[in-house]
Short mmCIF file of C-alpha atoms and ligand atoms in Angstrom, two decimals:
data_model
loop_
_atom_site.label_atom_id
_atom_site.label_comp_id
_atom_site.label_asym_id
_atom_site.label_seq_id
_atom_site.Cartn_x
_atom_site.Cartn_y
_atom_site.Cartn_z
CA MET K 1 113.14 145.48 190.41
CA ALA K 2 112.15 142.17 192.00
CA SER K 3 109.22 140.19 190.61
CA LEU K 4 105.91 141.57 191.84
CA GLY K 5 104.14 138.24 191.52
CA ILE K 6 105.36 137.48 195.02
CA PRO K 7 103.05 138.99 197.68
CA GLN K 8 105.89 140.49 199.82
CA ASN K 9 107.20 142.47 196.84
CA THR K 10 103.72 143.76 196.00
CA ILE K 11 103.28 144.86 199.62
CA ALA K 12 106.68 146.62 199.54
CA VAL K 13 105.66 148.62 196.42
CA LEU K 14 102.25 149.47 197.88
CA GLN K 15 103.97 150.78 201.04
CA LYS K 16 106.73 152.64 199.20
CA TYR K 17 104.20 154.61 197.17
CA ASN K 18 101.52 154.71 199.86
CA ILE K 19 99.00 153.29 197.39
CA ARG K 20 95.35 153.20 198.36
CA PHE K 21 93.28 150.79 196.28
CA GLN K 22 90.78 152.67 194.13
CA LYS K 23 87.57 150.72 194.26
CA LYS K 24 86.04 152.87 191.51
CA TYR K 25 88.71 151.55 189.12
CA GLY K 26 88.20 147.90 190.07
CA GLN K 27 91.71 147.54 191.50
CA ASN K 28 92.45 143.98 192.61
CA PHE K 29 96.11 143.21 192.05
CA LEU K 30 97.28 139.70 191.25
CA ILE K 31 99.70 138.19 193.77
CA ASP K 32 99.99 134.59 192.57
CA PRO K 33 102.92 133.69 190.27
CA HIS K 34 101.26 130.43 189.13
CA VAL K 35 98.22 132.30 187.86
CA LEU K 36 100.43 134.86 186.13
CA GLU K 37 102.40 132.13 184.37
CA LYS K 38 99.18 130.39 183.35
CA ILE K 39 97.87 133.58 181.73
CA ILE K 40 101.09 134.17 179.78
CA ARG K 41 101.11 130.52 178.63
CA ALA K 42 97.43 130.59 177.63
CA ALA K 43 98.02 133.75 175.61
CA GLY K 44 100.97 132.03 173.90
CA VAL K 45 103.03 135.22 174.10
CA THR K 46 106.28 135.06 172.09
CA LYS K 47 109.04 137.45 171.03
CA ASP K 48 107.11 138.03 167.78
CA ASP K 49 104.17 139.58 169.59
CA PHE K 50 102.96 143.08 170.27
CA VAL K 51 100.78 142.84 173.38
CA LEU K 52 98.27 145.38 174.64
CA GLU K 53 97.73 145.19 178.39
CA ILE K 54 94.65 146.93 179.75
CA GLY K 55 95.00 148.13 183.37
CA PRO K 56 98.55 147.16 184.37
CA GLY K 57 98.04 148.31 187.99
CA ILE K 58 101.52 148.34 189.57
CA GLY K 59 102.99 146.32 186.67
CA THR K 60 102.83 142.77 188.00
CA MET K 61 101.70 141.03 184.81
CA THR K 62 103.46 143.67 182.71
CA GLN K 63 106.82 142.39 183.95
CA TYR K 64 105.95 138.89 182.71
CA LEU K 65 104.71 140.29 179.41
CA CYS K 66 107.89 142.34 178.87
CA GLU K 67 109.95 139.20 179.46
CA HIS K 68 108.03 137.19 176.84
CA ALA K 69 106.80 139.66 174.20
CA ARG K 70 108.57 141.77 171.59
CA GLU K 71 106.71 144.94 172.54
CA VAL K 72 104.15 145.78 175.22
CA MET K 73 101.77 148.72 175.55
CA ALA K 74 100.20 149.11 178.99
CA VAL K 75 97.20 151.44 179.29
CA GLU K 76 96.34 152.54 182.84
CA ILE K 77 93.62 155.04 183.80
CA ASP K 78 94.88 155.82 187.32
CA GLU K 79 97.49 158.59 187.09
CA ASN K 80 98.79 157.77 190.60
CA LEU K 81 100.07 154.45 189.27
CA ILE K 82 102.09 155.91 186.38
CA PRO K 83 105.23 156.78 188.44
CA VAL K 84 104.97 153.34 190.07
CA LEU K 85 104.91 151.66 186.65
CA HIS K 86 107.95 153.65 185.49
CA ASP K 87 109.76 152.33 188.56
CA THR K 88 108.64 148.66 188.49
CA LEU K 89 109.25 148.42 184.71
CA SER K 90 112.44 150.50 184.59
CA GLU K 91 114.62 147.64 183.42
CA TYR K 92 112.59 146.98 180.25
CA ASP K 93 113.03 148.88 176.99
CA ASN K 94 110.13 147.16 175.20
CA ILE K 95 107.33 148.87 177.17
CA THR K 96 105.17 151.90 176.42
CA ILE K 97 103.15 153.16 179.38
CA VAL K 98 100.04 155.16 178.51
CA ASN K 99 97.90 157.06 181.04
CA GLN K 100 94.47 156.74 179.38
CA ASP K 101 90.98 155.39 179.72
CA ILE K 102 91.07 152.36 177.41
CA LEU K 103 87.53 153.13 176.24
CA LYS K 104 88.74 156.48 174.90
CA MET K 105 91.87 155.21 173.22
CA ASP K 106 92.28 154.62 169.50
CA ILE K 107 93.51 151.01 169.69
CA ARG K 108 93.47 150.58 165.91
CA GLU K 109 95.96 153.40 165.60
CA ALA K 110 98.23 151.78 168.23
CA ALA K 111 98.02 148.42 166.40
CA GLN K 112 98.93 150.19 163.17
CA LYS K 113 101.86 152.06 164.71
CA TYR K 114 103.36 149.23 166.76
CA ASN K 115 102.37 146.15 164.79
CA GLY K 116 102.02 147.38 161.22
CA GLY K 117 98.24 146.71 161.36
CA ARG K 118 98.76 142.97 161.95
CA PRO K 119 96.53 141.25 164.55
CA ILE K 120 97.59 142.00 168.13
CA LYS K 121 97.25 140.07 171.39
CA VAL K 122 95.39 141.59 174.30
CA VAL K 123 96.22 140.31 177.78
CA ALA K 124 94.64 141.75 180.92
CA ASN K 125 93.32 141.29 184.39
CA LEU K 126 90.32 143.43 183.57
CA PRO K 127 88.55 145.89 185.84
CA TYR K 128 85.27 144.04 186.43
CA TYR K 129 83.04 147.13 186.38
CA ILE K 130 83.63 147.57 182.63
CA THR K 131 84.51 144.08 181.38
CA THR K 132 81.71 143.85 178.79
CA PRO K 133 82.15 147.39 177.38
CA ILE K 134 85.89 146.75 176.95
CA ILE K 135 85.40 143.39 175.19
CA MET K 136 82.67 144.80 172.95
CA GLU K 137 84.73 147.89 172.11
CA LEU K 138 87.67 145.68 171.10
CA PHE K 139 85.43 143.63 168.82
CA GLU K 140 83.14 146.29 167.41
CA SER K 141 85.82 148.85 166.64
CA HIS K 142 87.39 146.18 164.42
CA VAL K 143 90.83 146.34 166.02
CA PRO K 144 92.92 143.64 164.28
CA LEU K 145 92.96 140.96 167.00
CA GLN K 146 94.68 137.61 167.28
CA SER K 147 93.49 136.77 170.78
CA VAL K 148 92.14 138.32 173.97
CA THR K 149 93.25 136.51 177.12
CA VAL K 150 91.66 138.07 180.17
CA MET K 151 90.80 137.60 183.81
CA VAL K 152 87.13 138.36 184.33
CA GLN K 153 84.43 137.66 186.89
CA ARG K 154 83.74 133.93 186.74
CA GLU K 155 80.07 134.41 185.98
CA VAL K 156 80.94 136.64 183.00
CA ALA K 157 83.41 134.03 181.68
CA GLU K 158 80.62 131.44 181.86
CA ARG K 159 78.27 133.75 179.95
CA MET K 160 80.91 134.30 177.28
CA GLN K 161 81.39 130.57 176.77
CA ALA K 162 77.71 129.56 177.08
CA VAL K 163 75.88 127.51 174.45
CA PRO K 164 72.14 127.64 173.52
CA GLY K 165 69.63 126.39 176.05
CA GLY K 166 71.18 127.45 179.36
CA LYS K 167 70.41 130.44 181.54
CA GLU K 168 73.90 131.92 181.00
CA TYR K 169 73.36 132.03 177.22
CA GLY K 170 72.56 135.50 175.90
CA ALA K 171 73.62 138.49 173.82
CA LEU K 172 77.19 138.43 175.22
CA SER K 173 77.65 134.71 174.39
CA LEU K 174 76.51 135.35 170.81
CA ALA K 175 78.68 138.44 170.36
CA VAL K 176 81.72 136.52 171.59
CA GLN K 177 80.90 133.56 169.31
CA TYR K 178 80.56 135.87 166.34
CA TYR K 179 84.05 137.24 166.82
CA ALA K 180 85.99 134.45 168.55
CA GLU K 181 86.23 131.00 170.00
CA ALA K 182 86.06 131.12 173.79
CA GLU K 183 87.82 128.79 176.20
CA ILE K 184 87.92 129.09 179.99
CA ILE K 185 91.52 128.39 180.99
CA ALA K 186 91.36 128.48 184.78
CA ASN K 187 89.17 129.39 187.71
CA VAL K 188 90.92 131.75 190.09
CA PRO K 189 89.88 132.13 193.76
CA PRO K 190 89.74 135.52 195.57
CA ASN K 191 92.89 134.81 197.62
CA CYS K 192 95.06 135.24 194.50
CA PHE K 193 94.37 139.01 194.60
CA MET K 194 95.07 141.95 196.85
CA PRO K 195 92.57 143.15 198.00
CA ARG K 196 90.39 140.06 197.61
CA PRO K 197 87.41 140.52 195.29
CA THR K 198 84.00 139.47 196.57
CA VAL K 199 83.42 137.25 193.51
CA GLY K 200 85.22 134.30 191.93
CA SER K 201 87.31 134.96 188.81
CA ALA K 202 88.31 133.05 185.70
CA VAL K 203 90.83 133.39 182.92
CA ILE K 204 89.25 133.11 179.49
CA ARG K 205 90.95 133.06 176.09
CA LEU K 206 89.09 134.41 173.08
CA SER K 207 90.86 133.23 169.93
CA CYS K 208 89.59 135.64 167.30
CA HIS K 209 88.17 134.37 164.01
CA GLN K 210 89.97 135.82 161.03
CA GLU K 211 86.77 135.10 159.08
CA ARG K 212 83.29 135.37 160.64
CA PRO K 213 81.52 132.01 161.24
CA VAL K 214 78.29 133.37 159.69
CA GLN K 215 77.71 135.90 156.93
CA VAL K 216 74.86 138.41 157.24
CA GLN K 217 73.56 141.29 155.14
CA ASP K 218 74.00 143.72 158.01
CA GLU K 219 76.04 143.06 161.16
CA LYS K 220 74.44 145.93 163.11
CA PHE K 221 70.96 144.62 162.36
CA LEU K 222 71.97 141.12 163.51
CA PHE K 223 73.00 142.50 166.90
CA ARG K 224 69.79 144.56 167.19
CA VAL K 225 67.82 141.36 166.62
CA ILE K 226 69.94 139.49 169.18
CA ARG K 227 69.58 142.21 171.82
CA ALA K 228 65.82 142.43 171.27
CA SER K 229 65.54 138.64 171.59
CA PHE K 230 67.08 138.66 175.07
CA ASN K 231 65.68 141.92 176.43
CA GLN K 232 62.60 140.16 177.70
CA ARG K 233 63.89 136.68 178.42
CA ARG K 234 60.61 135.30 179.68
CA LYS K 235 58.68 136.35 176.59
CA THR K 236 58.60 134.37 173.37
CA LEU K 237 61.01 135.46 170.67
CA GLN K 238 58.12 136.77 168.53
CA ASN K 239 56.93 139.06 171.31
CA GLY K 240 60.45 140.17 172.22
CA LEU K 241 61.12 141.22 168.63
CA ALA K 242 57.75 142.91 168.13
CA ASN K 243 57.95 144.78 171.48
CA ASP K 244 61.40 146.23 170.87
CA ALA K 245 61.04 149.95 170.18
CA GLY K 246 64.28 150.10 168.18
CA LEU K 247 63.32 147.30 165.80
CA PRO K 248 60.67 147.95 163.08
CA VAL K 249 59.35 144.37 163.12
CA THR K 250 55.71 143.36 163.63
CA LYS K 251 54.62 140.19 165.40
CA GLU K 252 53.34 138.83 162.08
CA GLN K 253 56.68 139.43 160.35
CA ALA K 254 58.51 137.73 163.23
CA ALA K 255 56.08 134.77 163.14
CA HIS K 256 56.47 134.43 159.38
CA ALA K 257 60.29 134.46 159.60
CA LEU K 258 60.27 131.78 162.30
CA GLU K 259 57.95 129.64 160.20
CA GLN K 260 60.24 129.98 157.18
CA LEU K 261 63.14 128.81 159.36
CA GLY K 262 61.11 125.80 160.56
CA LEU K 263 61.24 127.01 164.18
CA PRO K 264 58.30 126.69 166.62
CA ALA K 265 56.14 129.82 167.01
CA ALA K 266 56.56 129.85 170.80
CA ILE K 267 60.36 129.48 170.79
CA ARG K 268 62.46 131.72 173.06
CA GLY K 269 65.68 133.44 172.06
CA GLU K 270 67.83 131.23 174.28
CA ARG K 271 67.14 128.24 171.99
CA LEU K 272 68.59 129.83 168.85
CA SER K 273 72.18 129.31 167.71
CA LEU K 274 74.28 132.02 166.07
CA GLN K 275 73.48 130.42 162.69
CA ASP K 276 69.73 130.64 163.47
CA PHE K 277 70.05 134.30 164.44
CA ALA K 278 72.00 135.07 161.25
CA ALA K 279 69.27 133.48 159.10
CA LEU K 280 66.51 135.19 161.12
CA SER K 281 68.24 138.57 160.84
CA ASP K 282 68.48 138.33 157.03
CA LEU K 283 64.85 137.21 156.70
CA LEU K 284 63.56 139.99 158.96
CA GLN K 285 65.60 142.57 157.16
CA SER K 286 64.24 141.57 153.76
CA SER K 287 60.68 141.55 155.14
CA ILE K 288 60.87 145.15 156.39
CA LEU K 289 62.56 146.63 153.33
N1 SAM T 1 97.00 144.15 185.97
C1 SAM T 1 97.06 144.41 187.39
C2 SAM T 1 97.19 143.09 188.12
O1 SAM T 1 96.85 142.05 187.52
O2 SAM T 1 97.61 143.09 189.27
C3 SAM T 1 95.84 145.19 187.88
C4 SAM T 1 94.49 144.63 187.53
S1 SAM T 1 93.13 145.49 188.27
C5 SAM T 1 91.90 144.20 188.30
C6 SAM T 1 92.46 146.50 186.97
C7 SAM T 1 93.33 147.68 186.56
O3 SAM T 1 92.68 148.40 185.51
C8 SAM T 1 93.59 148.72 187.65
O4 SAM T 1 94.94 149.06 187.69
C9 SAM T 1 92.73 149.91 187.24
O5 SAM T 1 93.23 151.16 187.70
C10 SAM T 1 92.77 149.81 185.73
N2 SAM T 1 91.62 150.42 185.02
C11 SAM T 1 90.35 150.56 185.46
N3 SAM T 1 89.57 151.14 184.54
C12 SAM T 1 90.37 151.38 183.46
C13 SAM T 1 90.15 152.00 182.19
N4 SAM T 1 88.95 152.46 181.82
N5 SAM T 1 91.20 152.11 181.33
C14 SAM T 1 92.44 151.64 181.68
N6 SAM T 1 92.70 151.06 182.88
C15 SAM T 1 91.68 150.94 183.77
#
């Protein structure tokens, strides 16, 4: 099977199988070989690696992954694409094609079976309608991860990489920082896809920490505090925390914790670093016990 990275070959496969793009699955297929090579290089895929690809589509990036990796698992939700994948990937014996919703799959079990529980690499041109749930599921389900190299909506990549103070900085930036170091590798314009998305895209690499950058008493509580701090962005942090129904913190407790941390009473969540949030989370937790 000829390389699908070339637009004519993608068109030939789409015609052969009479494929209609499923908007509900966020189907925008990559048709630029330079971008594909950049993703593989950024992910640093070698013959030692087991790679999980989420949403292989018609197998364009999967072909590149099979060439470079030891073993690839490609998880695709759209059953119409499964026969296409068996065709476009027929010459590889290091691929497992799975027809599944990635959010329902036990990825830890796959990592155990195919990589002996060692950290895996995830590479994907993600469906944009569920980018954040997929990233959070990978992190929160504690799948052993080496890196996650993904194409996402450009604005989401900027939020993932954002630092305190800016308007892009929020709960997603902090979650990503807690689990990984983020680096935007390339901006990718709509004409690199078929059909063209209405938004700009970017490739981002998340190199996962093997040890967390901050230690907290309770990880779940930390993320409740973070979410509460950004739920009402225009309110002060004190009010955001006190107004959150899921968090048993009073305004006085929040004010006292901020004072102990030497932070101004009127500070907003977007000013706090991950280290600040970790310290705040531990103080608040002790104050409500
Ligand atoms: N990797 C291909 C490429 O780069 O050309 C296709 C990328 S396309 C942006 C996203 C792919 O993810 C589609 O093939 C879509 O059907 C699939 N997908 C959408 N939701 C999914 C889910 N929940 N689980 C697994 N695959 C999904």
